[in-house]
GROMACS .gro file of C-alpha atoms in nm:
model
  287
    1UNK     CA    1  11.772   5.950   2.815
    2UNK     CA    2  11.794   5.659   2.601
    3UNK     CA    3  11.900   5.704   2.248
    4UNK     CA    4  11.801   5.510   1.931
    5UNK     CA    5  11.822   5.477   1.631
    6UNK     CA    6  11.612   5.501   1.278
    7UNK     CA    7  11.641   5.210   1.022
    8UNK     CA    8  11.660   5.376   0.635
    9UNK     CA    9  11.318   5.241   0.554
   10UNK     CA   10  11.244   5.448   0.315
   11UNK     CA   11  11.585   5.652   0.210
   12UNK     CA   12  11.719   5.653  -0.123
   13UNK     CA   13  11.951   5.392  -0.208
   14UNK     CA   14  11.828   5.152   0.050
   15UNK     CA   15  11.807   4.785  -0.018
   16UNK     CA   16  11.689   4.493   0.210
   17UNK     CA   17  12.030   4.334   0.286
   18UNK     CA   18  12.127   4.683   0.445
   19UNK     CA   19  11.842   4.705   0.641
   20UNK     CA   20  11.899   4.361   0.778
   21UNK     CA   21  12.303   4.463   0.859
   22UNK     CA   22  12.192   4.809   0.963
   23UNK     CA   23  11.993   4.631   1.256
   24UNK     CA   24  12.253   4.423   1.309
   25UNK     CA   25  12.479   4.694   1.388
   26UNK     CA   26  12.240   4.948   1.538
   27UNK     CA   27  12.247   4.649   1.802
   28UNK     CA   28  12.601   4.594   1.855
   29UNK     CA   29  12.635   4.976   1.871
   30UNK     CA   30  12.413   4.976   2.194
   31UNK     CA   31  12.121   5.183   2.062
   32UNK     CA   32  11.804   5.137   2.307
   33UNK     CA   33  11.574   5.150   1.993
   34UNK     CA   34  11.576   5.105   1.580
   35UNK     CA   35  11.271   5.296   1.469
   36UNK     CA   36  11.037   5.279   1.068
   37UNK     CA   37  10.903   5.619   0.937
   38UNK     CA   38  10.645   5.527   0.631
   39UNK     CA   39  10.411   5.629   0.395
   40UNK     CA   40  10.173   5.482   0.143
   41UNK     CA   41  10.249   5.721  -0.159
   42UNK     CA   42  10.630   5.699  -0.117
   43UNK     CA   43  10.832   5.387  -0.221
   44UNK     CA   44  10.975   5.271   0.080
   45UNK     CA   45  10.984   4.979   0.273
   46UNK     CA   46  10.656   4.881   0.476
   47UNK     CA   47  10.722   4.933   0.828
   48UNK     CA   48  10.608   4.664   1.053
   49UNK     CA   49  10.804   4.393   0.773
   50UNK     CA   50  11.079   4.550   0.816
   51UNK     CA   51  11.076   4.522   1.183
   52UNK     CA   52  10.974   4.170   1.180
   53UNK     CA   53  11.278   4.141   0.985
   54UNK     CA   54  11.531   4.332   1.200
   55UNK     CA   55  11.359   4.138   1.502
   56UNK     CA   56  11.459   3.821   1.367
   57UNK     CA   57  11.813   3.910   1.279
   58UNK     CA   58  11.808   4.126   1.630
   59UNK     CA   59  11.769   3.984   2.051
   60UNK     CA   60  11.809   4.313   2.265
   61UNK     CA   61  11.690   4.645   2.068
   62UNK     CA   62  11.378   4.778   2.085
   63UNK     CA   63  11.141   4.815   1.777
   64UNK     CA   64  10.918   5.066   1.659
   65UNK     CA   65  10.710   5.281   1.398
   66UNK     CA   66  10.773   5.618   1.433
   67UNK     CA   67  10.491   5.667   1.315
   68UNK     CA   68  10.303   5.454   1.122
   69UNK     CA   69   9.978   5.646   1.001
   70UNK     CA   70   9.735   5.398   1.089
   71UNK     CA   71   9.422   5.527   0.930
   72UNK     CA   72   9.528   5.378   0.636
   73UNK     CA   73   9.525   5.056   0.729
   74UNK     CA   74   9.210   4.841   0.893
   75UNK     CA   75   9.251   4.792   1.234
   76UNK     CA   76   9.163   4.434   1.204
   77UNK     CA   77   9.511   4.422   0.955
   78UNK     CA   78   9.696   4.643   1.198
   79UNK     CA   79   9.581   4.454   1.507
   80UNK     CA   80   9.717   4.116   1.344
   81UNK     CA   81  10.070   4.268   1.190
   82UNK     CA   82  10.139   4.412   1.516
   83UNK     CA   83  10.065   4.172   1.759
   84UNK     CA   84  10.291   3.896   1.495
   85UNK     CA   85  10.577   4.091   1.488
   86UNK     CA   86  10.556   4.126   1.894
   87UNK     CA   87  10.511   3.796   1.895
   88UNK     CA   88  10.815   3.697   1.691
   89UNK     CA   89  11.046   3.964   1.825
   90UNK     CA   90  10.992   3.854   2.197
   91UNK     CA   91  10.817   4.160   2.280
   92UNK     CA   92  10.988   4.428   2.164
   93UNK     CA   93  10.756   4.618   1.943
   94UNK     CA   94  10.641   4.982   2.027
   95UNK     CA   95  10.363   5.117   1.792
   96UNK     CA   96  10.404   5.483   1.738
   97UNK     CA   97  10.087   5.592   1.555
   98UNK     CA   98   9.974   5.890   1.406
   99UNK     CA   99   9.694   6.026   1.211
  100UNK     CA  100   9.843   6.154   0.936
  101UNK     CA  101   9.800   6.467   0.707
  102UNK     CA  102   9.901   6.387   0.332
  103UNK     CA  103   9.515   6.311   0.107
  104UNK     CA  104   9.795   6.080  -0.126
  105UNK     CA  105   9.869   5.835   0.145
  106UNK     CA  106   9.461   5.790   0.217
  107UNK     CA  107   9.375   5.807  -0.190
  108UNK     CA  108   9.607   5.528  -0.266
  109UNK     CA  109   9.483   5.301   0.058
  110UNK     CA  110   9.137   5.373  -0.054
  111UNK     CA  111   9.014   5.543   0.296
  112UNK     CA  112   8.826   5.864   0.376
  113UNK     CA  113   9.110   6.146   0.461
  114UNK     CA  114   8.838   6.362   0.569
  115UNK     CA  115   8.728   6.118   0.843
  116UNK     CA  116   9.084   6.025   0.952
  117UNK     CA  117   9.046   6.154   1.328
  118UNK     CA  118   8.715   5.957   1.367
  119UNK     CA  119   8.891   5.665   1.226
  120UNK     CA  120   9.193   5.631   1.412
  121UNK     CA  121   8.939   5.702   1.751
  122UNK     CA  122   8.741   5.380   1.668
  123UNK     CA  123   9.082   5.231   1.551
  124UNK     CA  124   9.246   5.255   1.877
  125UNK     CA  125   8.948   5.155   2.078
  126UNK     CA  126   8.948   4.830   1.823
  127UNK     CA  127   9.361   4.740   1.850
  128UNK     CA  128   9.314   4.687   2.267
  129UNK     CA  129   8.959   4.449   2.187
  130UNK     CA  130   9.115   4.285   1.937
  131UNK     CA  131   9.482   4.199   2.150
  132UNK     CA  132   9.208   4.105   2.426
  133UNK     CA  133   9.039   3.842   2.215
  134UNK     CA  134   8.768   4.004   2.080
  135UNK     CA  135   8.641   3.998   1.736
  136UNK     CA  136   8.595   4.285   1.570
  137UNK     CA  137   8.285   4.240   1.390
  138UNK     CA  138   7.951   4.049   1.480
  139UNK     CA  139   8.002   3.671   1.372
  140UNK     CA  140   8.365   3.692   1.340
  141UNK     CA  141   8.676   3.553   1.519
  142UNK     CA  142   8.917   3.743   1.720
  143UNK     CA  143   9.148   3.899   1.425
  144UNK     CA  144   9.467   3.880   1.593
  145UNK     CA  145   9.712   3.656   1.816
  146UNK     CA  146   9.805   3.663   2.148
  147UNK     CA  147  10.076   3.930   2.198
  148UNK     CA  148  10.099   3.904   2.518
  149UNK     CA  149  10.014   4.047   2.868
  150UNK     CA  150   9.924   4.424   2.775
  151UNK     CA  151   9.907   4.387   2.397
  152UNK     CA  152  10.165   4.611   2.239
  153UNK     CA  153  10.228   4.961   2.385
  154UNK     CA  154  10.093   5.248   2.131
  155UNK     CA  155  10.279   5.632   2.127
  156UNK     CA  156  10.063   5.858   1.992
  157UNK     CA  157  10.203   6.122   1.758
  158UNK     CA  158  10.055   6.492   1.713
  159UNK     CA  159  10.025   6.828   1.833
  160UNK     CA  160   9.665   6.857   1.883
  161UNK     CA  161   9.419   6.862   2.187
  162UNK     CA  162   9.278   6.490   2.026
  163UNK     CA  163   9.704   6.359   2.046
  164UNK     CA  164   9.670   6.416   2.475
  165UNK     CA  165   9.337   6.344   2.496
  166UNK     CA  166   9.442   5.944   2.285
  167UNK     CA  167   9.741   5.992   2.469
  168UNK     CA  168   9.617   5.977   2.830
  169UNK     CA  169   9.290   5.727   2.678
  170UNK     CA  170   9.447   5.468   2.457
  171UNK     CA  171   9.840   5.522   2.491
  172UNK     CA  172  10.142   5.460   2.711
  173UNK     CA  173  10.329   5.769   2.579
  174UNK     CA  174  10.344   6.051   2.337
  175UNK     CA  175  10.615   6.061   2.046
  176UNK     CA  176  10.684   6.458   1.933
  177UNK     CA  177  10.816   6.290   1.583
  178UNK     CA  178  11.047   6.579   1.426
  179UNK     CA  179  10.956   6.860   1.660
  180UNK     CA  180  11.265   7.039   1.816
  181UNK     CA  181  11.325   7.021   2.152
  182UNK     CA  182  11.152   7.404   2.269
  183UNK     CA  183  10.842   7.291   2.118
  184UNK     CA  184  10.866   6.955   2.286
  185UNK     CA  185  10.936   7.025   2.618
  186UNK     CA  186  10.579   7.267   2.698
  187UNK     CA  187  10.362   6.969   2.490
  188UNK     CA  188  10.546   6.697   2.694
  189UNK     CA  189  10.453   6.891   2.983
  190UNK     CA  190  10.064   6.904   2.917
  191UNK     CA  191  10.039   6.513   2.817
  192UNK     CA  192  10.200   6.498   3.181
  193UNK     CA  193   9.941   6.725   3.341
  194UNK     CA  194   9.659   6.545   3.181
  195UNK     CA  195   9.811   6.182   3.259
  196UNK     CA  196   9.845   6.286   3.666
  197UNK     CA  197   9.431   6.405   3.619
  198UNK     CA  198   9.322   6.168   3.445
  199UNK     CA  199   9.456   5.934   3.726
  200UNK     CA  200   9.673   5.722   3.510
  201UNK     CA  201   9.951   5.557   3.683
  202UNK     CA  202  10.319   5.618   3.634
  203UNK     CA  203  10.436   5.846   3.409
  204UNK     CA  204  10.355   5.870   3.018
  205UNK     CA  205  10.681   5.730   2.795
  206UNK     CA  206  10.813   6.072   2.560
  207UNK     CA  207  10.950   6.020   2.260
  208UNK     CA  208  11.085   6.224   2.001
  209UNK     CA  209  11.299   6.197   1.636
  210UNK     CA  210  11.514   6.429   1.494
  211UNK     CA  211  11.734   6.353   1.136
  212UNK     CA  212  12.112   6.347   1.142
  213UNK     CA  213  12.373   6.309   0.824
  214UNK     CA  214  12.731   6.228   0.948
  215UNK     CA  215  13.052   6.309   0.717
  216UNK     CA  216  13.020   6.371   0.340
  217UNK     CA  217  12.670   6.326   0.272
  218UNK     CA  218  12.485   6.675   0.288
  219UNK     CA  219  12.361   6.658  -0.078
  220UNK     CA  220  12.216   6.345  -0.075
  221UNK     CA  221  12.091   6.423   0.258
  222UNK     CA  222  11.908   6.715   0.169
  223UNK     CA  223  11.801   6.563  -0.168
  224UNK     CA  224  11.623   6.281  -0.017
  225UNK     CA  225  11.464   6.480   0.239
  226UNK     CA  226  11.356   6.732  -0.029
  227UNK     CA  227  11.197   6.478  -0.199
  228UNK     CA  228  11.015   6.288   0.094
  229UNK     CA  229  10.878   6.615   0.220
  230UNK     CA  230  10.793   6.752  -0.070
  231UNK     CA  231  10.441   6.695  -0.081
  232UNK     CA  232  10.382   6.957   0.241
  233UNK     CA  233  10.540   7.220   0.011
  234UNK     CA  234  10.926   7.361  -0.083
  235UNK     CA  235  10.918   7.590   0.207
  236UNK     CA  236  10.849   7.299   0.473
  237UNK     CA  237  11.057   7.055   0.309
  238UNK     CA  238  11.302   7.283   0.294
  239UNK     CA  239  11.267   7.351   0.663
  240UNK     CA  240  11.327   7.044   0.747
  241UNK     CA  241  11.620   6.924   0.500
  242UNK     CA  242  11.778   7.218   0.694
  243UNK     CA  243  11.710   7.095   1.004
  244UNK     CA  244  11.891   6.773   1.003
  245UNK     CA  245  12.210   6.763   1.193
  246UNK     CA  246  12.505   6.691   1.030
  247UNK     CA  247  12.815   6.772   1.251
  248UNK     CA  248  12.927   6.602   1.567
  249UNK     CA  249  12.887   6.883   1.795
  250UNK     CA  250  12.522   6.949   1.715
  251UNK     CA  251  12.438   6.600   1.735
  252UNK     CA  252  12.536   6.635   2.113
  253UNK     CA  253  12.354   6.982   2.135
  254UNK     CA  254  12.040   6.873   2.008
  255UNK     CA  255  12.112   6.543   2.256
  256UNK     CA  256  12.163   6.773   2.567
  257UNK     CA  257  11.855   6.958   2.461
  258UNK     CA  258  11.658   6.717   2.444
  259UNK     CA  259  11.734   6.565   2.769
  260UNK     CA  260  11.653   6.904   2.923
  261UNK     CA  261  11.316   6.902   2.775
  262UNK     CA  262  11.194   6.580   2.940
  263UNK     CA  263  11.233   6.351   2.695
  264UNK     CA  264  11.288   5.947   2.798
  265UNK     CA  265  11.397   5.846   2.446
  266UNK     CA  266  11.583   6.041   2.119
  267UNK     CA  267  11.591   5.883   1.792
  268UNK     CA  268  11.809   6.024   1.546
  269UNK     CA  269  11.707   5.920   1.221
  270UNK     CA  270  11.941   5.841   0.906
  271UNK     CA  271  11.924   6.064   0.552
  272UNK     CA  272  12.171   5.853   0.349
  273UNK     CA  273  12.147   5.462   0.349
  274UNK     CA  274  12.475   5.363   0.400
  275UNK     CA  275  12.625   5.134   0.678
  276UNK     CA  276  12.903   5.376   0.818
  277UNK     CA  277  12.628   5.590   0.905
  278UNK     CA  278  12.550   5.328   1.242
  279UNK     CA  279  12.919   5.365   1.331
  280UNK     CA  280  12.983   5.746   1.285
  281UNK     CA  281  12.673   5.824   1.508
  282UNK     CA  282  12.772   5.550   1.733
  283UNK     CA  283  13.128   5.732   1.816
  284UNK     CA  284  12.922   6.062   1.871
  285UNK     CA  285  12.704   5.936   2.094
  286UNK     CA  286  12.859   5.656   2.314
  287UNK     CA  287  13.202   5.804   2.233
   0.00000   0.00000   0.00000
C-alpha cells in the first residue's frame, strides 16, 4: 500500500511559501501522493492552484484532490483547470471528486444544491468529451487542452449506490475520504464486485484519507478540525476531531488496517500547518 500525504490547503496558519516547502519535502520524504481537501465557504486555498503549484516546485509525487466537490464548479472550468495542471505537472494529477453535502458551498458558487447528483452525472459525462476534444456546447470550441492519452483519471468519493454505479461508469477508482478502515473494506469490496460485472478491466484504484497530528499539537489540531467540520454539527465534528491520530503507534495501526482492508493508497492528512509535521510522519512511516 502506498502512502501519501495531504498538503495543509486549508489548515489554520497556512501560508503559500509552506505549501510550496511542504511539497518539497513531502517529495524528498518518499510519499507516493500529496493530496487538496477544499471547500467554497471555508477560506482555504483553491485546490487544483495549489497543485499546479506543488507540481511545479515537485518531479516524482503524485497529485490530487481529495475531493474536490465538483458541482460547484462548471465542468467546462473544471475540464480546463484539470487538464492544465496535468499538463504542467507531467501527468501526475488524480481528480478525486465528490458530490458534496454542505447548501453553503453551492449558495456561495451560485448552483442548485438540490440538483447536485444530476449535476455531477452530466458533469462527468462532460470532463471525458471535453479531454476528447469536444465542445461542450453547440457552436463552441473544445473547452480544454490536450491532457493527454486517457485525460486525467477521476476517484469518485461517496457511500451511496450512485458513488459505484460513477465509479464503475466514469471512474478509475473509488476514494473512501475519512471513512475508517471497517467501513472501507465491505464498500471497497462492492465497487470491486460491480467493476468485475460490469466487465471493466483491471482492478478499480482504492483510496482512502484519514487525519494525523504528530507531537505537541492536539489543541490546535482539534481546534481547526472543530472549526472546518463544524457546519455538519458539534457532534460530527467532534467525531471526527477525535478521530485524528496523533501518536506513533496508531499511525501504524490505522496503516496496518488499512492495508488489510484492500486499500492501494492511504493518505494521512495534516491538522496543524507546520513543516516538522512532513518529517515526524515521515520517521513513522518509512522509519
Amino acid at each position: 500500500m502506498d502512502i501519501g500525504i495531504g498538503i495543509p490547503n486549508t489548515v489554520t496558519g497556512a501560508t503559500g511559501p509552506l505549501l510550496l516547502d511542504w511539497a518539497r519535502r513531502a517529495e524528498a520524504a518518499g510519499f507516493s501522493t500529496l493530496a487538496t481537501i477544499g471547500r467554497i465557504a471555508y477560506p482555504g486555498f483553491e485546490e487544483l492552484s495549489v497543485l499546479g503549484a506543488a507540481g511545479a516546485v515537485t518531479e516524482r509525487i503524485g497529485l490530487v484532490t481529495n475531493v474536490l466537490l465538483a458541482p460547484t464548479r462548471s465542468s467546462a472550468e473544471l475540464a480546463k483547470q484539470a487538464a492544465t495542471v496535468q499538463q504542467l505537472s507531467g501527468g501526475r494529477l488524480t481528480l478525486g471528486l465528490g458530490v458534496g453535502g454542505r447548501p453553503d458551498d453551492f449558495a456561495l458558487a451560485g448552483r442548485d444544491f438540490g440538483r447536485r447528483g444530476r449535476l455531477f452525472d452530466q458533469q462527468l459525462a462532460d470532463l471525458r468529451r471535453a479531454w476528447s476534444g469536444e465542445p461542450l456546447a453547440e457552436g463552441s470550441k473544445p473547452p480544454a487542452p490536450d491532457p493527454g492519452p486517457g485525460g486525467v483519471p477521476i476517484l469518485i468519493g461517496g457511500t451511496s449506490d450512485a458513488t459505484i454505479r460513477r465509479t464503475v461508469e466514469h471512474g478509475s477508482g473509488w476514494t473512501a475520504g475519512g471513512a475508517p478502515p471497517q467501513a472501507t473494506g465491505p464498500f471497497a469490496e462492492r465497487v470491486r464486485a460491480a467493476w468485475r460485472e460490469a466487465g471493466r478491466d483491471g482492478s478499480p484504484t482504492i483510496a482512502a484519507l484519514n487525519y494525523f497530528g504528530l507531537g505537541d499539537t492536539e489543541e490546535r489540531s482539534r481546534a481547526y478540525l472543530l472549526d472546518y467540520y463544524g457546519i455538519l454539527g458539534p457532534q460530527v465534528a467532534e467525531m471526527i476531531a477525535g478521530g485524528a491520530h496523533r501518536s506513533p503507534q496508531a499511525i501504524k495501526d490505522v496503516i496496518a488496517a488499512f492495508e488489510d482492508a484492500g486499500v492501494d493508497e492511504l493518505v494521512l492528512d495534516p491538522t496543524v500547518a507546520e513543516l516538522d509535521q512532513v518529517d515526524r510522519l515521515a520517521e513513522v512511516v518509512f522509519g
